[in-house]
Tab-separated table of C-alpha atoms and ligand atoms in Angstrom:
chain	number	residue	atom	x	y	z
A	73	MET	CA	-54.937	4.728	-40.353
A	74	ASN	CA	-55.777	7.959	-38.521
A	75	ASP	CA	-55.368	6.111	-35.232
A	76	SER	CA	-51.938	4.857	-36.145
A	77	PHE	CA	-50.916	8.362	-37.205
A	78	GLU	CA	-51.954	9.684	-33.792
A	79	ALA	CA	-50.343	6.790	-31.953
A	80	HIS	CA	-47.116	7.415	-33.784
A	81	PHE	CA	-46.874	11.196	-33.899
A	82	HIS	CA	-49.159	12.227	-30.970
A	83	ARG	CA	-51.030	14.685	-33.198
A	84	ARG	CA	-53.727	14.634	-35.828
A	85	ALA	CA	-53.180	14.164	-39.544
A	86	GLU	CA	-54.229	17.179	-41.595
A	87	LEU	CA	-54.220	15.776	-45.100
A	88	ARG	CA	-54.476	12.546	-47.012
A	89	SER	CA	-52.844	11.810	-50.333
A	90	SER	CA	-53.303	8.662	-52.375
A	91	ALA	CA	-51.988	7.409	-55.711
A	92	GLY	CA	-52.607	4.210	-57.599
A	93	GLY	CA	-50.273	1.510	-58.777
A	94	ARG	CA	-50.683	0.983	-62.486
A	95	VAL	CA	-51.402	-1.791	-64.890
A	96	ASN	CA	-50.245	-1.332	-68.443
A	97	LEU	CA	-52.716	-2.735	-70.958
A	98	LEU	CA	-50.463	-2.212	-73.973
A	99	GLY	CA	-47.374	-0.295	-75.018
A	100	GLU	CA	-44.531	-1.999	-73.144
A	101	HIS	CA	-40.970	-0.726	-73.477
A	102	THR	CA	-42.145	2.066	-75.750
A	103	ASP	CA	-42.216	5.046	-73.369
A	104	TYR	CA	-38.455	5.661	-73.437
A	105	HIS	CA	-38.625	5.513	-77.253
A	106	GLU	CA	-41.088	8.454	-77.207
A	107	GLY	CA	-43.824	6.043	-78.288
A	108	PHE	CA	-47.367	5.271	-77.142
A	109	VAL	CA	-48.567	3.579	-73.951
A	110	PHE	CA	-52.016	2.536	-72.734
A	111	PRO	CA	-51.952	2.086	-68.939
A	112	ALA	CA	-54.502	2.618	-66.177
A	113	ALA	CA	-54.093	3.575	-62.518
A	114	ILE	CA	-55.533	0.804	-60.334
A	115	ASP	CA	-57.313	0.455	-57.020
A	116	LEU	CA	-54.232	-0.993	-55.325
A	117	ARG	CA	-52.863	2.234	-53.891
A	118	THR	CA	-50.331	4.017	-51.703
A	119	VAL	CA	-51.832	6.305	-49.062
A	120	ALA	CA	-50.086	8.981	-46.993
A	121	LEU	CA	-51.457	10.877	-44.008
A	122	ALA	CA	-49.526	14.021	-43.158
A	123	ALA	CA	-49.375	17.058	-40.908
A	124	PRO	CA	-46.965	19.942	-41.575
A	125	ARG	CA	-44.418	21.010	-38.953
A	126	GLY	CA	-42.998	24.391	-38.053
A	127	ASP	CA	-39.439	23.372	-39.009
A	128	ARG	CA	-37.686	21.721	-41.955
A	129	ARG	CA	-37.644	18.195	-40.539
A	130	VAL	CA	-39.578	15.386	-42.190
A	131	ARG	CA	-40.445	12.147	-40.431
A	132	ILE	CA	-41.877	9.439	-42.663
A	133	ARG	CA	-43.151	6.260	-41.047
A	134	SER	CA	-43.648	3.343	-43.460
A	135	GLU	CA	-46.211	0.856	-42.194
A	136	ASN	CA	-45.027	-1.680	-44.777
A	137	VAL	CA	-41.370	-1.523	-43.788
A	138	GLY	CA	-42.004	-0.875	-40.084
A	139	ASP	CA	-39.326	1.810	-40.020
A	140	THR	CA	-39.174	5.614	-39.862
A	141	LEU	CA	-37.001	7.976	-41.903
A	142	GLU	CA	-36.085	11.235	-40.190
A	143	VAL	CA	-34.373	13.783	-42.338
A	144	SER	CA	-33.846	17.529	-42.652
A	145	LEU	CA	-34.907	19.082	-45.957
A	146	ASP	CA	-31.575	20.917	-45.873
A	147	ASP	CA	-29.557	17.677	-45.959
A	148	LEU	CA	-31.154	15.892	-48.917
A	149	ALA	CA	-28.873	14.460	-51.594
A	150	PRO	CA	-29.133	11.134	-53.476
A	151	TRP	CA	-27.655	8.265	-51.477
A	152	GLU	CA	-25.436	5.778	-53.261
A	153	GLU	CA	-27.256	2.794	-51.807
A	154	VAL	CA	-30.901	2.683	-52.872
A	155	THR	CA	-33.275	1.475	-50.148
A	156	TRP	CA	-36.904	2.282	-49.243
A	157	ARG	CA	-35.572	5.549	-47.815
A	158	SER	CA	-34.519	6.686	-51.285
A	159	TYR	CA	-38.079	6.189	-52.549
A	160	VAL	CA	-39.600	8.354	-49.831
A	161	ALA	CA	-36.891	11.031	-49.646
A	162	GLY	CA	-36.543	11.368	-53.435
A	163	PRO	CA	-39.896	13.140	-53.927
A	164	LEU	CA	-38.927	15.785	-51.329
A	165	TRP	CA	-35.518	16.286	-52.942
A	166	ALA	CA	-37.069	16.565	-56.440
A	167	LEU	CA	-39.606	19.169	-55.289
A	168	GLU	CA	-36.885	21.212	-53.636
A	169	ARG	CA	-34.704	20.950	-56.761
A	170	GLU	CA	-37.604	22.347	-58.763
A	171	GLY	CA	-37.474	25.405	-56.540
A	172	HIS	CA	-40.484	24.594	-54.356
A	173	GLY	CA	-39.485	25.445	-50.806
A	174	LEU	CA	-41.094	22.763	-48.648
A	175	ARG	CA	-42.185	22.700	-45.037
A	176	GLY	CA	-41.294	19.850	-42.733
A	177	ALA	CA	-43.985	17.302	-41.868
A	178	ASP	CA	-44.900	14.106	-40.090
A	179	VAL	CA	-46.049	11.449	-42.540
A	180	LEU	CA	-47.511	7.962	-42.258
A	181	LEU	CA	-47.297	5.875	-45.414
A	182	THR	CA	-48.963	2.598	-46.324
A	183	SER	CA	-49.376	0.724	-49.586
A	184	ASN	CA	-51.174	-2.352	-50.856
A	185	VAL	CA	-49.425	-2.298	-54.238
A	186	PRO	CA	-47.269	-5.460	-54.218
A	187	PHE	CA	-43.587	-4.519	-54.138
A	188	GLY	CA	-41.558	-5.470	-57.193
A	189	GLY	CA	-44.586	-6.945	-58.953
A	190	GLY	CA	-44.466	-4.798	-62.087
A	191	LEU	CA	-47.460	-2.757	-60.895
A	192	SER	CA	-45.451	0.400	-60.162
A	193	SER	CA	-45.359	0.276	-56.407
A	194	SER	CA	-42.460	2.731	-56.482
A	195	ALA	CA	-44.182	5.223	-58.788
A	196	SER	CA	-47.275	5.137	-56.573
A	197	VAL	CA	-45.162	5.960	-53.489
A	198	GLN	CA	-43.368	8.802	-55.253
A	199	VAL	CA	-46.505	10.272	-56.836
A	200	CYS	CA	-48.365	10.018	-53.532
A	201	LEU	CA	-45.551	11.815	-51.683
A	202	VAL	CA	-45.039	14.543	-54.300
A	203	GLY	CA	-48.800	15.214	-54.069
A	204	ALA	CA	-48.691	15.218	-50.266
A	205	ALA	CA	-45.560	17.373	-49.864
A	206	ALA	CA	-46.809	19.926	-52.398
A	207	ALA	CA	-50.109	20.156	-50.527
A	208	TRP	CA	-48.652	20.464	-47.007
A	209	SER	CA	-46.302	23.177	-48.308
A	210	GLY	CA	-49.026	25.145	-50.104
A	211	VAL	CA	-47.641	24.411	-53.596
A	212	SER	CA	-50.207	23.860	-56.319
A	213	LEU	CA	-49.265	21.392	-59.073
A	214	SER	CA	-51.149	19.770	-61.949
A	215	ALA	CA	-51.250	15.965	-62.032
A	216	GLN	CA	-48.813	16.035	-64.974
A	217	GLU	CA	-46.397	18.150	-62.946
A	218	VAL	CA	-46.674	15.713	-60.046
A	219	ALA	CA	-45.797	12.880	-62.462
A	220	ARG	CA	-42.833	14.734	-63.941
A	221	ILE	CA	-41.360	15.514	-60.523
A	222	ALA	CA	-41.966	11.947	-59.280
A	223	ARG	CA	-40.090	10.628	-62.312
A	224	LYS	CA	-37.230	12.992	-61.578
A	225	ALA	CA	-37.021	11.424	-58.106
A	226	GLU	CA	-36.917	7.912	-59.583
A	227	ASN	CA	-34.322	8.819	-62.254
A	228	TRP	CA	-31.951	10.871	-60.147
A	229	PHE	CA	-32.512	9.920	-56.513
A	230	CYS	CA	-33.099	6.197	-57.072
A	231	HIS	CA	-30.822	5.928	-60.124
A	232	VAL	CA	-33.488	4.141	-62.204
A	233	PRO	CA	-33.490	5.229	-65.890
A	234	CYS	CA	-37.227	4.608	-66.336
A	235	GLY	CA	-39.554	6.274	-68.821
A	236	VAL	CA	-42.538	8.386	-67.878
A	237	MET	CA	-45.396	5.905	-68.145
A	238	ASP	CA	-45.689	4.711	-64.550
A	239	GLN	CA	-45.765	8.126	-62.934
A	240	MET	CA	-48.184	9.493	-65.540
A	241	ALA	CA	-50.573	6.573	-65.052
A	242	SER	CA	-50.357	6.790	-61.274
A	243	ALA	CA	-50.899	10.571	-61.234
A	244	CYS	CA	-53.329	11.072	-64.130
A	245	GLY	CA	-55.515	7.938	-64.033
A	246	ARG	CA	-59.268	8.141	-64.277
A	247	ALA	CA	-61.896	5.723	-62.917
A	248	ASP	CA	-63.003	3.138	-65.512
A	249	HIS	CA	-60.657	4.568	-68.149
A	250	ALA	CA	-57.320	3.634	-69.642
A	251	ILE	CA	-54.949	6.485	-70.502
A	252	LEU	CA	-53.603	6.696	-74.017
A	253	LEU	CA	-50.379	8.660	-73.673
A	254	ASP	CA	-48.121	9.947	-76.418
A	255	CYS	CA	-44.750	9.929	-74.646
A	256	ARG	CA	-43.331	12.488	-77.090
A	257	SER	CA	-45.944	15.236	-76.966
A	258	MET	CA	-47.314	14.073	-73.584
A	259	ALA	CA	-50.816	14.404	-75.066
A	260	MET	CA	-53.235	12.266	-73.090
A	261	GLU	CA	-56.621	10.801	-73.878
A	262	ALA	CA	-58.788	8.958	-71.356
A	263	VAL	CA	-60.404	6.012	-73.171
A	264	PRO	CA	-63.344	4.260	-71.454
A	265	VAL	CA	-62.678	0.594	-70.694
A	266	PRO	CA	-65.733	-1.233	-72.089
A	267	ALA	CA	-68.065	-2.345	-69.268
A	268	SER	CA	-68.083	-5.885	-70.653
A	269	VAL	CA	-64.433	-6.438	-69.702
A	270	ALA	CA	-62.467	-6.603	-66.471
A	271	ILE	CA	-58.756	-6.650	-65.735
A	272	VAL	CA	-57.091	-9.404	-63.740
A	273	VAL	CA	-53.450	-9.202	-62.687
A	274	ALA	CA	-51.768	-12.533	-61.961
A	275	ASP	CA	-48.521	-12.698	-60.017
A	276	SER	CA	-45.810	-15.054	-61.279
A	277	GLY	CA	-44.260	-14.890	-57.818
A	278	VAL	CA	-40.900	-14.232	-59.480
A	279	ARG	CA	-38.854	-11.158	-58.607
A	280	HIS	CA	-35.878	-11.092	-60.937
A	281	ALA	CA	-32.973	-8.989	-59.796
A	282	LEU	CA	-31.657	-8.690	-63.350
A	283	ALA	CA	-34.604	-6.528	-64.434
A	284	GLY	CA	-32.610	-3.319	-63.821
A	285	SER	CA	-29.496	-4.215	-65.775
A	286	GLU	CA	-31.456	-5.811	-68.638
A	287	TYR	CA	-33.650	-2.702	-68.845
A	288	GLU	CA	-30.574	-0.548	-69.470
A	289	LYS	CA	-29.228	-3.129	-71.908
A	290	ARG	CA	-32.416	-2.908	-74.011
A	291	GLN	CA	-32.055	0.858	-74.112
A	292	ALA	CA	-28.449	0.504	-75.274
A	293	GLU	CA	-29.274	-2.116	-77.936
A	294	CYS	CA	-31.987	0.084	-79.414
A	295	ALA	CA	-29.742	3.164	-79.258
A	296	SER	CA	-27.003	1.393	-81.177
A	297	GLY	CA	-29.478	0.271	-83.870
A	298	MET	CA	-30.894	3.790	-84.097
A	299	ARG	CA	-27.415	5.305	-84.557
A	300	LYS	CA	-26.864	3.113	-87.620
A	301	LEU	CA	-30.275	3.912	-89.082
A	302	ARG	CA	-29.898	7.622	-88.406
A	303	ALA	CA	-26.760	7.745	-90.536
A	304	ARG	CA	-29.035	6.992	-93.502
A	305	HIS	CA	-32.246	8.617	-92.208
A	306	PRO	CA	-31.336	11.733	-90.223
A	307	GLY	CA	-35.021	12.448	-89.522
A	308	LEU	CA	-35.274	9.447	-87.188
A	309	LYS	CA	-35.227	11.126	-83.797
A	310	ALA	CA	-36.364	8.160	-81.761
A	311	ALA	CA	-37.443	4.563	-82.408
A	312	ARG	CA	-40.988	5.886	-82.358
A	313	ASP	CA	-40.333	7.475	-85.782
A	314	LEU	CA	-39.488	4.132	-87.404
A	315	THR	CA	-41.847	2.247	-89.701
A	316	MET	CA	-41.691	-1.429	-90.656
A	317	ASP	CA	-40.920	-0.367	-94.253
A	318	VAL	CA	-37.753	1.498	-93.232
A	319	LEU	CA	-36.762	-1.223	-90.774
A	320	GLU	CA	-37.115	-3.957	-93.420
A	321	ALA	CA	-35.337	-1.897	-96.082
A	322	GLU	CA	-32.363	-1.236	-93.772
A	323	ARG	CA	-32.272	-4.608	-92.047
A	324	ALA	CA	-28.816	-5.386	-93.408
A	325	LEU	CA	-27.378	-2.454	-91.406
A	326	LEU	CA	-28.443	-3.967	-88.114
A	327	THR	CA	-27.467	-6.943	-86.034
A	328	ASP	CA	-30.262	-9.468	-85.552
A	329	VAL	CA	-30.708	-8.310	-81.936
A	330	GLU	CA	-30.965	-4.623	-82.905
A	331	TYR	CA	-33.458	-5.488	-85.640
A	332	ARG	CA	-35.694	-7.506	-83.313
A	333	ARG	CA	-35.587	-4.951	-80.496
A	334	LEU	CA	-36.638	-2.187	-82.865
A	335	ARG	CA	-39.275	-4.372	-84.519
A	336	HIS	CA	-40.886	-4.780	-81.101
A	337	VAL	CA	-41.079	-1.014	-80.638
A	338	VAL	CA	-42.654	-0.433	-84.073
A	339	THR	CA	-45.217	-3.224	-83.768
A	340	GLU	CA	-46.025	-2.385	-80.134
A	341	ASP	CA	-46.732	1.254	-80.968
A	342	ASP	CA	-49.109	0.040	-83.697
A	343	ARG	CA	-50.828	-2.278	-81.227
A	344	VAL	CA	-51.502	0.636	-78.851
A	345	ILE	CA	-53.200	2.643	-81.569
A	346	GLU	CA	-55.242	-0.400	-82.603
A	347	ALA	CA	-56.221	-1.075	-78.989
A	348	ARG	CA	-57.625	2.401	-78.595
A	349	LYS	CA	-59.734	1.819	-81.724
A	350	ALA	CA	-60.832	-1.629	-80.510
A	351	PHE	CA	-61.917	-0.197	-77.122
A	352	SER	CA	-63.770	2.691	-78.768
A	353	GLU	CA	-65.633	0.255	-81.026
A	354	GLY	CA	-66.352	-2.199	-78.212
A	355	ASP	CA	-64.306	-4.858	-80.027
A	356	VAL	CA	-63.060	-6.546	-76.885
A	357	ALA	CA	-62.024	-9.756	-78.666
A	358	GLY	CA	-59.855	-7.641	-80.989
A	359	ALA	CA	-58.315	-5.852	-77.998
A	360	GLY	CA	-57.567	-9.235	-76.427
A	361	ARG	CA	-55.766	-10.442	-79.559
A	362	LEU	CA	-53.475	-7.418	-79.313
A	363	LEU	CA	-52.427	-8.491	-75.813
A	364	TRP	CA	-51.409	-11.987	-76.995
A	365	GLY	CA	-49.458	-10.360	-79.837
A	366	SER	CA	-47.731	-8.002	-77.434
A	367	HIS	CA	-46.599	-10.871	-75.235
A	368	ARG	CA	-45.183	-12.780	-78.207
A	369	SER	CA	-43.260	-9.690	-79.252
A	370	LEU	CA	-41.981	-8.975	-75.720
A	371	ALA	CA	-40.889	-12.597	-75.278
A	372	GLY	CA	-39.469	-13.189	-78.763
A	373	ASP	CA	-38.213	-9.830	-80.006
A	374	TYR	CA	-37.535	-7.771	-76.890
A	375	GLU	CA	-36.690	-10.794	-74.709
A	376	VAL	CA	-37.959	-9.406	-71.425
A	377	SER	CA	-40.137	-12.337	-70.392
A	378	CYS	CA	-39.205	-15.397	-68.315
A	379	ALA	CA	-40.430	-18.982	-68.100
A	380	GLU	CA	-42.931	-18.227	-65.328
A	381	LEU	CA	-44.557	-15.306	-67.162
A	382	ASP	CA	-44.720	-17.350	-70.368
A	383	LEU	CA	-46.390	-20.159	-68.444
A	384	LEU	CA	-48.974	-17.805	-66.895
A	385	VAL	CA	-49.823	-16.490	-70.369
A	386	GLU	CA	-50.000	-20.021	-71.790
A	387	ILE	CA	-52.313	-21.071	-68.944
A	388	ALA	CA	-54.504	-17.994	-69.479
A	389	ALA	CA	-55.014	-19.023	-73.099
A	390	GLY	CA	-56.859	-22.121	-71.864
A	391	VAL	CA	-59.044	-20.352	-69.263
A	392	ARG	CA	-62.637	-19.599	-70.262
A	393	GLY	CA	-63.370	-15.893	-70.308
A	394	VAL	CA	-59.800	-14.692	-70.967
A	395	LEU	CA	-59.686	-12.428	-74.029
A	396	GLY	CA	-55.949	-11.741	-73.939
A	397	ALA	CA	-52.949	-11.845	-71.604
A	398	ARG	CA	-49.371	-10.630	-71.525
A	399	LEU	CA	-46.654	-9.569	-69.124
A	400	THR	CA	-47.104	-6.050	-67.754
A	401	GLY	CA	-44.350	-3.646	-66.674
A	402	ALA	CA	-40.647	-4.091	-67.271
A	403	GLY	CA	-40.809	-7.930	-67.311
A	404	PHE	CA	-38.444	-10.641	-66.019
A	405	GLY	CA	-41.061	-11.505	-63.388
A	406	GLY	CA	-43.916	-9.732	-61.673
A	407	ASN	CA	-47.452	-9.845	-63.008
A	408	THR	CA	-49.337	-10.630	-66.174
A	409	VAL	CA	-52.326	-8.522	-67.195
A	410	ASN	CA	-55.388	-10.434	-68.344
A	411	LEU	CA	-58.226	-8.794	-70.232
A	412	VAL	CA	-61.259	-10.890	-69.334
A	413	GLU	CA	-65.030	-11.020	-69.748
A	414	ALA	CA	-66.395	-9.012	-66.802
A	415	ALA	CA	-68.893	-11.706	-65.811
A	416	ARG	CA	-66.093	-14.276	-65.466
A	417	ALA	CA	-63.516	-12.074	-63.724
A	418	SER	CA	-63.396	-13.705	-60.299
A	419	ASP	CA	-63.604	-17.233	-61.781
A	420	VAL	CA	-60.725	-16.414	-64.112
A	421	ALA	CA	-58.647	-15.169	-61.160
A	422	ALA	CA	-59.351	-18.376	-59.198
A	423	ASP	CA	-58.626	-20.597	-62.230
A	424	LEU	CA	-55.304	-18.874	-62.913
A	425	VAL	CA	-54.169	-19.384	-59.316
A	426	GLU	CA	-55.241	-23.052	-59.297
A	427	ARG	CA	-53.702	-23.979	-62.612
A	428	TYR	CA	-50.462	-22.098	-61.976
A	429	ALA	CA	-50.153	-23.835	-58.598
A	430	ALA	CA	-50.803	-27.219	-60.238
A	431	ARG	CA	-48.056	-26.635	-62.816
A	432	THR	CA	-45.443	-25.011	-60.570
A	433	GLY	CA	-46.267	-25.863	-56.958
A	434	ARG	CA	-46.254	-22.107	-56.404
A	435	ARG	CA	-49.408	-20.500	-55.024
A	436	THR	CA	-49.582	-16.793	-55.824
A	437	ALA	CA	-52.258	-14.148	-56.179
A	438	ALA	CA	-54.535	-13.183	-59.036
A	439	THR	CA	-56.551	-10.037	-58.406
A	440	VAL	CA	-59.341	-8.221	-60.218
A	441	VAL	CA	-58.239	-4.571	-60.437
A	442	ARG	CA	-60.317	-1.552	-61.447
A	443	PRO	CA	-59.050	1.383	-63.492
A	444	SER	CA	-59.026	4.182	-60.918
A	445	ALA	CA	-58.376	7.855	-60.282
A	446	GLY	CA	-54.853	9.276	-60.243
A	447	VAL	CA	-53.346	11.239	-57.385
A	448	GLU	CA	-55.960	12.544	-54.934
A	449	VAL	CA	-55.193	14.915	-52.079
A	450	THR	CA	-57.815	15.886	-49.481
A	451	ARG	CA	-57.721	18.060	-46.362
A	452	LEU	CA	-58.930	16.193	-43.282
B	1295	LIG	C1	-40.941	0.090	-66.174
B	1295	LIG	C2	-40.571	1.557	-66.364
B	1295	LIG	C3	-41.501	2.227	-67.373
B	1295	LIG	C4	-41.599	1.414	-68.667
B	1295	LIG	C5	-41.863	-0.054	-68.367
B	1295	LIG	C6	-41.811	-0.918	-69.592
B	1295	LIG	O1	-42.202	-0.015	-65.571
B	1295	LIG	O2	-40.645	2.242	-65.147
B	1295	LIG	O3	-41.061	3.543	-67.632
B	1295	LIG	O4	-40.438	1.584	-69.444
B	1295	LIG	O5	-40.952	-0.587	-67.429
B	1295	LIG	O6	-42.831	-0.591	-70.466
C-alpha cells in the first residue's frame, strides 16, 4: 500500500490508521433505545495511509472506488446526495465542527469490509479517517471520542439516523473480546470470547435498499408506543426502561405492531445481559441459544429479516458445530453471525456456502472473523 501511496501522491506516507468492521453478537436494534449491545471489532478492516500538507486541501484516494476526492477544509458542508464522498468528507467536517482545526493531507484509503453487508463498512471508514485526521493534525482523542465524532459524521453528513454501536465497536474493540456497551451510560466492558468458539459471518448476498427507510420506521413505531406508555408511566425515558411486566400490563394501550416492536427491545436487552454471563461462565451452548432467540425476535417481532437471512439461519441450524446464528446489523440483507465450535469453524463456513448455494443457486462468502483491536494509528 505504501507503493501505491507514493505512485499516487509522489511522496511518502507518514502515518497509518486502521479500524475494524464490526460483527454484533447480540443486542440488535437496541442502541437507539439506550439499551445494551454486545459487538466486536473484526479483522476485516479499513486502512488509511496519510501525509499532512502545508495547506487546507485534502485529497483522498479510495482504492475500492478507484476515484479521488479533492476538497478544501474551508468548503465542507453536507451534500444532499450521499455518495462515497460523503463518507470520507464527513469525518473531516465533524472534526472541524467540534472545533479541531485540521491540516490538509494526502490520503490513500482501502477496505476489505464488504460494502453494505451489515458489517459496518461505513463506520470503519469514518472511524479510520477520524483517527487519521486527528493524528495528522496533532489532535489527541480517546477511542470513545473518535467513535462519537464518527457517528456525528454518519448522522449529519450522511443523513443516517444510526445509533452508536457500530462506531463504538469499530473504535473501541479489543482482540479476542466482545464489547458489552451500555448505550445510555456508555459504560463499556471487554468480555473475553471463550477460546472454544469462533465467529463465522455468512453473506446472504442480498443488499436491500429499503433498509434505510424501514430503520426509521422502526424508530417511529417504537416512539409512538413509548408516547402512549409514558402517559401512564412518566419515568419511562426510553424503551430500555421497559420491563415485560409493564409491557404486558399496558398491552391494551398499544397497537399489535407497537407491542411487538417494544417486546423485541425488552427481550433483546435481556439476552445481551445473559450472553455476557454465558461467556463469563464458558457456557457456549447457552450463548448460542440466545442467538437463535434473537433471530426469532428480529424476524417475528421487529420484522427486520428477509427470506434469504431466514434461510441462512435455518441452514445453520442443521450444520454440525454451529451453536447459534442470527442476522447481524440492521437487517433486510447482509450477513448472519454464526457462533461456532472453534475446531469446526472453517468446515462450518464451507458447509454454509455449499448448502446456501444448493438451495438458492447463489454462491456467496462465509468468513471466519476474529474479534480485533479498535482504531489504531501509527507513525511510519
Ligand atoms: C445499524 C446501525 C446501528 C444499529 C444497528 C441495529 O448497524 O448503524 O446503530 O442500530 O443497525 O442494531
